[in-house]
Amino acid sequence: MKINKSEIKAELSSIFLNKTFDALLPPLIYTIINSIFGLKTALILAVITAFFNFTKRVLQKDNWKYSLAGLAGVIIAALFAYLSNNAGNYFIPALISSAFLVLAALISILLNKPLAAWASHLSRGWPLDWFWRDDIKPAYREVTIFWTLYFGLRLIIQLRLFFSNAVLNLAWVNLLLGWPAIIAILIISYIYGIWRLNKLGGPGVDEFKNNKKPPWDGQKRGF
């Protein structure tokens, strides 16, 4: 099975890639400014940056809901840091997010309803019954296990740096293990997922929706 680069880029762009810049910029601004000018200036500029991203999306008539969620997240993170007067507390929401993802992934595996399948269903709108087939589900379960290992490792690193009060290192780890690493995880998940679906021999989602009888061509694009 051959997957070309343009296919991967199109898949990522349709889901996450166009949102990466908005997600990375506020914490990057916060980290740099905090190390030079101090906490309050860093918090103000981080919030302004997130507000600018949101305003830009609205004026461009782009999908602004993600930027609004990002703005809310930056404001909450800023409040954690400001009220405690502790720069490291800006990253408490990131710790909570990592812990939630690990917990959600583990529970989904235990319930045999893998998180990767739910994520694909919500982003693509494909029928849930397709994901739960015995010749489809193992691919999503294995990808969910991969996600669990990644988010678990990220949480351990974040907690170690947080409790050692290594604010600058924590900031850079959050940046590097945030969207840049997640994009890599998504690329690996996509390539492996398509390969695994074809090995399982189940129907493609369109074949499933059209009640096509075997033999099936399988899922060729989209995971």
Coordinates of N, CA, C and O in Angstrom, one line a residue, residues 7-146:
E7 N -1.5 13.3 0.1 CA -2.7 12.7 0.8 C -2.6 13.0 2.3 O -3.6 13.3 2.9
I8 N -1.4 12.7 2.9 CA -1.3 12.9 4.3 C -1.5 14.4 4.6 O -2.1 14.8 5.6
K9 N -0.9 15.3 3.8 CA -1.0 16.7 4.1 C -2.5 17.2 4.0 O -2.9 18.0 4.8
A10 N -3.2 16.6 3.0 CA -4.6 17.0 2.9 C -5.4 16.5 4.1 O -6.3 17.2 4.6
E11 N -5.1 15.3 4.6 CA -5.8 14.8 5.7 C -5.6 15.6 7.0 O -6.5 15.9 7.7
L12 N -4.3 15.9 7.2 CA -4.0 16.7 8.4 C -4.5 18.1 8.3 O -5.0 18.7 9.3
S13 N -4.4 18.7 7.1 CA -5.0 20.1 7.0 C -6.4 20.2 7.3 O -6.9 21.1 7.8
S14 N -7.2 19.1 6.9 CA -8.6 19.1 7.1 C -9.0 19.0 8.5 O -10.1 19.3 8.9
I15 N -8.1 18.5 9.4 CA -8.4 18.3 10.7 C -7.7 19.2 11.7 O -8.3 20.0 12.5
F16 N -6.3 19.3 11.6 CA -5.6 20.0 12.6 C -4.6 21.0 12.1 O -4.3 22.0 12.8
L17 N -3.9 20.8 11.0 CA -2.7 21.5 10.7 C -3.0 23.0 10.6 O -2.1 23.8 10.9
N18 N -4.1 23.4 10.0 CA -4.4 24.8 9.9 C -4.6 25.5 11.2 O -4.7 26.8 11.3
K19 N -4.7 24.8 12.3 CA -4.9 25.4 13.6 C -3.7 25.4 14.5 O -3.7 26.0 15.6
T20 N -2.6 24.8 14.0 CA -1.4 24.7 14.8 C -0.8 26.0 15.2 O -0.4 26.2 16.3
F21 N -0.7 26.9 14.2 CA -0.1 28.2 14.5 C -0.8 28.9 15.7 O -0.1 29.5 16.6
D22 N -2.1 29.0 15.6 CA -2.9 29.6 16.7 C -2.6 29.0 18.1 O -2.6 29.7 19.1
A23 N -2.4 27.7 18.1 CA -2.2 27.0 19.4 C -0.8 27.2 19.9 O -0.6 27.3 21.1
L24 N 0.2 27.3 19.0 CA 1.6 27.4 19.4 C 2.0 28.8 19.9 O 2.8 29.0 20.8
L25 N 1.4 29.8 19.2 CA 1.9 31.2 19.4 C 1.8 31.8 20.8 O 2.8 32.3 21.4
P26 N 0.6 31.7 21.5 CA 0.5 32.3 22.8 C 1.5 31.7 23.8 O 2.1 32.5 24.5
P27 N 1.6 30.4 24.0 CA 2.6 29.9 24.9 C 4.0 30.2 24.6 O 4.9 30.4 25.5
L28 N 4.3 30.3 23.3 CA 5.7 30.7 22.8 C 6.0 32.1 23.3 O 7.0 32.4 23.8
I29 N 5.0 33.0 23.0 CA 5.1 34.4 23.4 C 5.3 34.5 24.9 O 6.1 35.2 25.5
Y30 N 4.5 33.7 25.7 CA 4.5 33.7 27.1 C 5.9 33.3 27.6 O 6.5 33.9 28.5
T31 N 6.4 32.2 27.1 CA 7.7 31.7 27.5 C 8.8 32.7 27.3 O 9.6 33.0 28.2
I32 N 8.9 33.3 26.1 CA 10.0 34.2 25.8 C 9.9 35.5 26.6 O 10.9 36.0 27.2
I33 N 8.7 36.1 26.7 CA 8.5 37.3 27.4 C 8.7 37.2 28.9 O 9.2 38.0 29.6
N34 N 8.2 36.0 29.4 CA 8.4 35.8 30.9 C 9.9 35.8 31.3 O 10.3 36.3 32.3
S35 N 10.7 35.2 30.4 CA 12.1 35.1 30.7 C 12.8 36.4 30.6 O 13.9 36.6 31.2
I36 N 12.2 37.4 29.9 CA 12.9 38.7 29.7 C 12.3 39.8 30.5 O 13.0 40.5 31.2
F37 N 10.9 39.9 30.5 CA 10.3 41.0 31.1 C 9.4 40.7 32.3 O 8.9 41.5 33.0
G38 N 9.3 39.4 32.7 CA 8.6 39.0 33.8 C 7.2 38.5 33.6 O 6.6 38.5 32.5
L39 N 6.5 38.0 34.7 CA 5.3 37.3 34.6 C 4.1 38.1 34.0 O 3.4 37.7 33.1
K40 N 3.9 39.3 34.6 CA 2.7 40.1 34.2 C 2.7 40.5 32.8 O 1.7 40.4 32.1
T41 N 3.8 40.9 32.3 CA 3.9 41.3 30.9 C 3.7 40.1 30.0 O 3.0 40.2 29.0
A42 N 4.3 39.0 30.4 CA 4.1 37.8 29.6 C 2.6 37.4 29.5 O 2.1 37.0 28.5
L43 N 1.9 37.5 30.6 CA 0.5 37.1 30.7 C -0.3 38.0 29.8 O -1.2 37.5 29.0
I44 N -0.1 39.3 29.9 CA -0.8 40.3 29.1 C -0.6 40.0 27.6 O -1.6 39.9 26.8
L45 N 0.6 39.8 27.2 CA 0.9 39.6 25.8 C 0.4 38.2 25.3 O 0.0 38.1 24.1
A46 N 0.4 37.2 26.1 CA -0.1 35.9 25.7 C -1.6 36.0 25.5 O -2.1 35.5 24.5
V47 N -2.3 36.7 26.3 CA -3.8 36.9 26.2 C -4.1 37.8 24.9 O -5.0 37.5 24.1
I48 N -3.3 38.8 24.7 CA -3.5 39.7 23.5 C -3.2 38.9 22.3 O -4.0 39.0 21.3
T49 N -2.2 38.0 22.3 CA -1.9 37.2 21.1 C -3.1 36.3 20.8 O -3.5 36.1 19.6
A50 N -3.6 35.6 21.8 CA -4.8 34.7 21.6 C -6.0 35.5 21.1 O -6.7 35.0 20.2
F51 N -6.2 36.7 21.7 CA -7.3 37.5 21.2 C -7.1 37.9 19.8 O -8.1 38.0 19.0
F52 N -5.9 38.3 19.4 CA -5.6 38.6 18.0 C -5.9 37.5 17.1 O -6.5 37.7 16.0
N53 N -5.5 36.3 17.4 CA -5.8 35.1 16.6 C -7.3 34.9 16.4 O -7.7 34.6 15.3
F54 N -8.0 35.1 17.5 CA -9.5 34.9 17.4 C -10.1 36.0 16.5 O -10.9 35.7 15.7
T55 N -9.7 37.2 16.7 CA -10.2 38.3 15.9 C -9.9 38.1 14.4 O -10.7 38.4 13.6
K56 N -8.7 37.7 14.1 CA -8.3 37.4 12.8 C -9.2 36.4 12.1 O -9.6 36.5 11.0
R57 N -9.5 35.3 12.8 CA -10.3 34.3 12.3 C -11.7 34.8 12.0 O -12.3 34.5 11.0
V58 N -12.2 35.6 12.9 CA -13.6 36.2 12.7 C -13.6 37.1 11.5 O -14.5 37.0 10.6
L59 N -12.6 38.0 11.4 CA -12.6 38.9 10.2 C -12.4 38.2 8.9 O -12.9 38.7 7.9
Q60 N -11.6 37.1 8.9 CA -11.4 36.4 7.7 C -12.6 35.4 7.4 O -12.5 34.7 6.4
K61 N -13.6 35.4 8.3 CA -14.7 34.5 8.2 C -14.3 33.1 8.1 O -14.8 32.2 7.4
D62 N -13.2 32.8 8.9 CA -12.7 31.4 9.0 C -13.4 30.7 10.1 O -14.2 31.3 10.8
N63 N -13.0 29.5 10.3 CA -13.6 28.7 11.5 C -13.0 29.3 12.8 O -11.9 29.0 13.1
W64 N -13.8 30.1 13.5 CA -13.3 30.8 14.7 C -13.5 30.1 16.0 O -13.0 30.5 17.0
K65 N -14.2 29.0 15.9 CA -14.6 28.3 17.2 C -13.4 27.7 17.9 O -13.3 27.8 19.1
Y66 N -12.4 27.2 17.1 CA -11.2 26.7 17.7 C -10.4 27.8 18.4 O -9.9 27.7 19.5
S67 N -10.3 29.0 17.7 CA -9.6 30.1 18.2 C -10.2 30.6 19.5 O -9.6 31.1 20.4
L68 N -11.6 30.6 19.5 CA -12.3 31.0 20.7 C -12.0 30.1 21.9 O -11.7 30.6 23.0
A69 N -11.9 28.8 21.6 CA -11.6 27.8 22.7 C -10.1 28.1 23.1 O -9.8 28.0 24.3
G70 N -9.2 28.4 22.2 CA -7.9 28.7 22.5 C -7.7 29.9 23.4 O -6.9 30.0 24.3
L71 N -8.5 31.0 23.0 CA -8.5 32.2 23.8 C -9.0 31.9 25.2 O -8.4 32.4 26.2
A72 N -10.0 31.1 25.4 CA -10.5 30.8 26.7 C -9.5 30.0 27.5 O -9.3 30.3 28.7
G73 N -8.8 29.1 26.8 CA -7.7 28.3 27.5 C -6.6 29.2 28.0 O -6.1 29.0 29.1
V74 N -6.2 30.2 27.1 CA -5.1 31.1 27.5 C -5.5 31.9 28.7 O -4.7 32.2 29.6
I75 N -6.7 32.4 28.7 CA -7.2 33.2 29.8 C -7.2 32.4 31.1 O -6.8 32.9 32.2
I76 N -7.7 31.2 31.0 CA -7.7 30.3 32.2 C -6.3 30.1 32.7 O -6.0 30.1 33.9
A77 N -5.4 29.7 31.8 CA -4.0 29.5 32.2 C -3.4 30.7 32.8 O -2.7 30.6 33.8
A78 N -3.7 31.9 32.2 CA -3.2 33.2 32.8 C -3.7 33.4 34.2 O -2.9 33.9 35.0
L79 N -4.9 33.1 34.4 CA -5.5 33.3 35.8 C -4.8 32.4 36.8 O -4.5 32.8 37.9
F80 N -4.5 31.1 36.4 CA -3.8 30.2 37.3 C -2.4 30.9 37.7 O -2.1 30.9 38.9
A81 N -1.7 31.4 36.7 CA -0.4 32.0 37.0 C -0.5 33.3 37.7 O 0.3 33.5 38.7
Y82 N -1.5 34.1 37.4 CA -1.6 35.5 38.0 C -2.0 35.4 39.5 O -1.4 36.0 40.3
L83 N -3.0 34.6 39.7 CA -3.6 34.5 41.1 C -2.6 33.8 42.1 O -2.6 34.1 43.2
S84 N -1.7 32.9 41.5 CA -0.7 32.3 42.4 C 0.6 33.0 42.3 O 1.5 32.6 43.1
N85 N 0.8 33.9 41.4 CA 2.0 34.6 41.1 C 3.2 33.6 40.9 O 4.3 33.8 41.3
N86 N 2.8 32.6 40.1 CA 3.7 31.5 39.8 C 3.7 31.2 38.3 O 2.7 30.8 37.8
A87 N 4.8 31.5 37.7 CA 4.8 31.3 36.2 C 4.5 29.9 35.8 O 3.9 29.6 34.7
G88 N 4.9 28.9 36.6 CA 4.7 27.5 36.2 C 3.3 27.1 36.2 O 2.9 26.2 35.5
N89 N 2.4 27.8 37.0 CA 1.0 27.4 37.1 C 0.2 27.8 35.8 O -0.9 27.3 35.6
Y90 N 0.9 28.5 34.9 CA 0.3 28.8 33.6 C 0.0 27.4 32.9 O -0.9 27.3 32.0
F91 N 0.8 26.4 33.2 CA 0.8 25.2 32.5 C -0.1 24.1 33.2 O -0.1 23.0 32.7
I92 N -0.8 24.5 34.3 CA -1.7 23.6 34.9 C -2.7 23.0 34.0 O -3.0 21.8 34.0
P93 N -3.4 23.9 33.2 CA -4.4 23.3 32.2 C -3.8 22.3 31.3 O -4.5 21.3 30.9
A94 N -2.5 22.5 30.9 CA -1.9 21.5 30.0 C -1.7 20.2 30.7 O -1.9 19.1 30.1
L95 N -1.4 20.2 32.0 CA -1.2 19.0 32.8 C -2.6 18.3 32.9 O -2.7 17.1 32.8
I96 N -3.6 19.1 33.2 CA -5.0 18.5 33.3 C -5.4 17.9 32.0 O -6.0 16.8 31.9
S97 N -5.1 18.6 30.9 CA -5.4 18.0 29.5 C -4.7 16.7 29.3 O -5.3 15.8 28.8
S98 N -3.4 16.6 29.6 CA -2.7 15.4 29.4 C -3.3 14.2 30.2 O -3.5 13.1 29.8
A99 N -3.6 14.6 31.5 CA -4.1 13.5 32.4 C -5.5 13.1 31.9 O -5.8 11.9 32.0
F100 N -6.3 14.0 31.4 CA -7.6 13.7 30.9 C -7.5 12.8 29.7 O -8.3 11.8 29.6
L101 N -6.6 13.1 28.8 CA -6.4 12.3 27.6 C -6.0 10.8 27.9 O -6.4 9.9 27.3
V102 N -5.0 10.7 28.9 CA -4.6 9.4 29.3 C -5.7 8.6 29.9 O -5.9 7.4 29.5
L103 N -6.5 9.2 30.8 CA -7.6 8.6 31.4 C -8.7 8.2 30.4 O -9.2 7.0 30.4
A104 N -9.0 9.1 29.5 CA -10.0 8.8 28.5 C -9.6 7.7 27.6 O -10.4 6.8 27.2
A105 N -8.3 7.7 27.2 CA -7.8 6.6 26.3 C -7.9 5.2 27.0 O -8.3 4.2 26.4
L106 N -7.4 5.2 28.3 CA -7.4 4.0 29.0 C -8.9 3.4 29.2 O -9.1 2.2 29.0
I107 N -9.8 4.3 29.6 CA -11.2 3.9 29.8 C -11.8 3.4 28.5 O -12.5 2.3 28.4
S108 N -11.5 4.0 27.4 CA -12.0 3.6 26.1 C -11.5 2.2 25.7 O -12.2 1.4 25.1
I109 N -10.2 2.0 26.0 CA -9.7 0.6 25.7 C -10.3 -0.4 26.6 O -10.7 -1.5 26.1
L110 N -10.5 -0.1 27.9 CA -11.1 -1.1 28.8 C -12.6 -1.4 28.4 O -13.1 -2.5 28.5
L111 N -13.3 -0.4 27.8 CA -14.7 -0.5 27.4 C -14.8 -1.1 26.0 O -15.9 -1.3 25.5
N112 N -13.6 -1.3 25.4 CA -13.5 -1.8 24.0 C -14.2 -0.9 23.0 O -14.8 -1.3 22.0
K113 N -14.1 0.4 23.3 CA -14.7 1.5 22.4 C -13.5 2.5 22.2 O -13.6 3.6 22.8
P114 N -12.5 2.2 21.4 CA -11.3 3.0 21.4 C -11.5 4.4 21.1 O -12.3 4.8 20.2
L115 N -10.7 5.3 21.8 CA -10.7 6.7 21.6 C -10.5 7.1 20.2 O -11.1 8.1 19.7
A116 N -9.6 6.5 19.5 CA -9.2 6.9 18.1 C -10.5 6.7 17.2 O -10.7 7.5 16.3
A117 N -11.3 5.7 17.5 CA -12.5 5.6 16.7 C -13.5 6.7 17.0 O -14.1 7.3 16.0
W118 N -13.7 7.1 18.2 CA -14.5 8.2 18.6 C -14.0 9.5 18.0 O -14.8 10.3 17.4
A119 N -12.7 9.7 18.0 CA -12.1 11.0 17.4 C -12.4 11.0 15.9 O -12.8 12.1 15.4
S120 N -12.3 9.9 15.2 CA -12.5 9.8 13.8 C -14.0 10.0 13.5 O -14.4 10.7 12.6
H121 N -14.8 9.4 14.3 CA -16.3 9.6 14.1 C -16.7 11.0 14.3 O -17.5 11.5 13.4
L122 N -16.2 11.7 15.3 CA -16.6 13.1 15.5 C -16.1 14.0 14.5 O -16.7 15.0 14.1
S123 N -14.9 13.8 14.0 CA -14.3 14.7 13.0 C -14.8 14.4 11.6 O -14.8 15.3 10.7
R124 N -15.1 13.2 11.3 CA -15.5 12.8 9.9 C -17.0 12.5 9.7 O -17.5 12.5 8.6
G125 N -17.6 12.2 10.8 CA -19.1 11.8 10.7 C -19.4 10.5 10.2 O -20.5 10.2 9.8
W126 N -18.4 9.6 10.1 CA -18.6 8.2 9.7 C -19.5 7.4 10.7 O -19.4 7.7 11.9
P127 N -20.3 6.5 10.2 CA -21.2 5.8 11.1 C -20.4 4.9 12.2 O -19.4 4.3 11.9
L128 N -20.9 5.0 13.4 CA -20.2 4.3 14.5 C -20.2 2.8 14.3 O -19.3 2.1 14.7
D129 N -21.3 2.3 13.7 CA -21.3 0.8 13.5 C -20.2 0.3 12.7 O -19.7 -0.8 12.8
W130 N -19.7 1.1 11.8 CA -18.5 0.7 11.0 C -17.3 0.6 11.9 O -16.5 -0.4 11.7
F131 N -17.1 1.5 12.8 CA -15.9 1.5 13.6 C -15.9 0.2 14.6 O -14.9 -0.3 14.9
W132 N -17.1 -0.3 14.9 CA -17.2 -1.3 15.9 C -17.1 -2.7 15.3 O -17.2 -3.7 16.0
R133 N -17.0 -2.8 14.0 CA -16.8 -4.1 13.3 C -15.6 -4.8 13.8 O -14.5 -4.2 14.0
D134 N -15.6 -6.1 13.9 CA -14.4 -6.9 14.3 C -13.3 -6.8 13.3 O -12.1 -7.1 13.7
D135 N -13.6 -6.5 12.0 CA -12.5 -6.4 11.0 C -12.1 -4.9 10.8 O -11.4 -4.6 9.9
I136 N -12.6 -4.0 11.7 CA -12.2 -2.6 11.7 C -11.6 -2.1 13.0 O -10.6 -1.5 13.1
K137 N -12.3 -2.5 14.1 CA -12.0 -2.0 15.4 C -10.5 -2.2 15.9 O -10.0 -1.3 16.5
P138 N -9.9 -3.4 15.6 CA -8.5 -3.6 16.1 C -7.6 -2.5 15.6 O -6.7 -2.1 16.4
A139 N -7.7 -1.9 14.4 CA -6.9 -0.9 14.0 C -7.0 0.4 14.9 O -6.0 1.0 15.3
Y140 N -8.2 0.7 15.3 CA -8.4 1.9 16.1 C -8.0 1.6 17.6 O -7.5 2.5 18.3
R141 N -8.1 0.4 18.0 CA -7.7 0.0 19.3 C -6.2 0.1 19.4 O -5.6 0.7 20.4
E142 N -5.5 -0.4 18.5 CA -4.0 -0.3 18.5 C -3.5 1.1 18.4 O -2.5 1.5 19.1
V143 N -4.1 1.9 17.6 CA -3.7 3.3 17.5 C -4.0 4.0 18.9 O -3.2 4.9 19.3
T144 N -5.1 3.7 19.5 CA -5.4 4.3 20.8 C -4.4 3.9 21.9 O -4.0 4.7 22.7
I145 N -3.9 2.6 21.8 CA -2.8 2.2 22.7 C -1.6 3.1 22.5 O -0.9 3.5 23.4
F146 N -1.3 3.3 21.2 CA -0.1 4.2 20.9 C -0.3 5.6 21.4 O 0.6 6.1 22.0

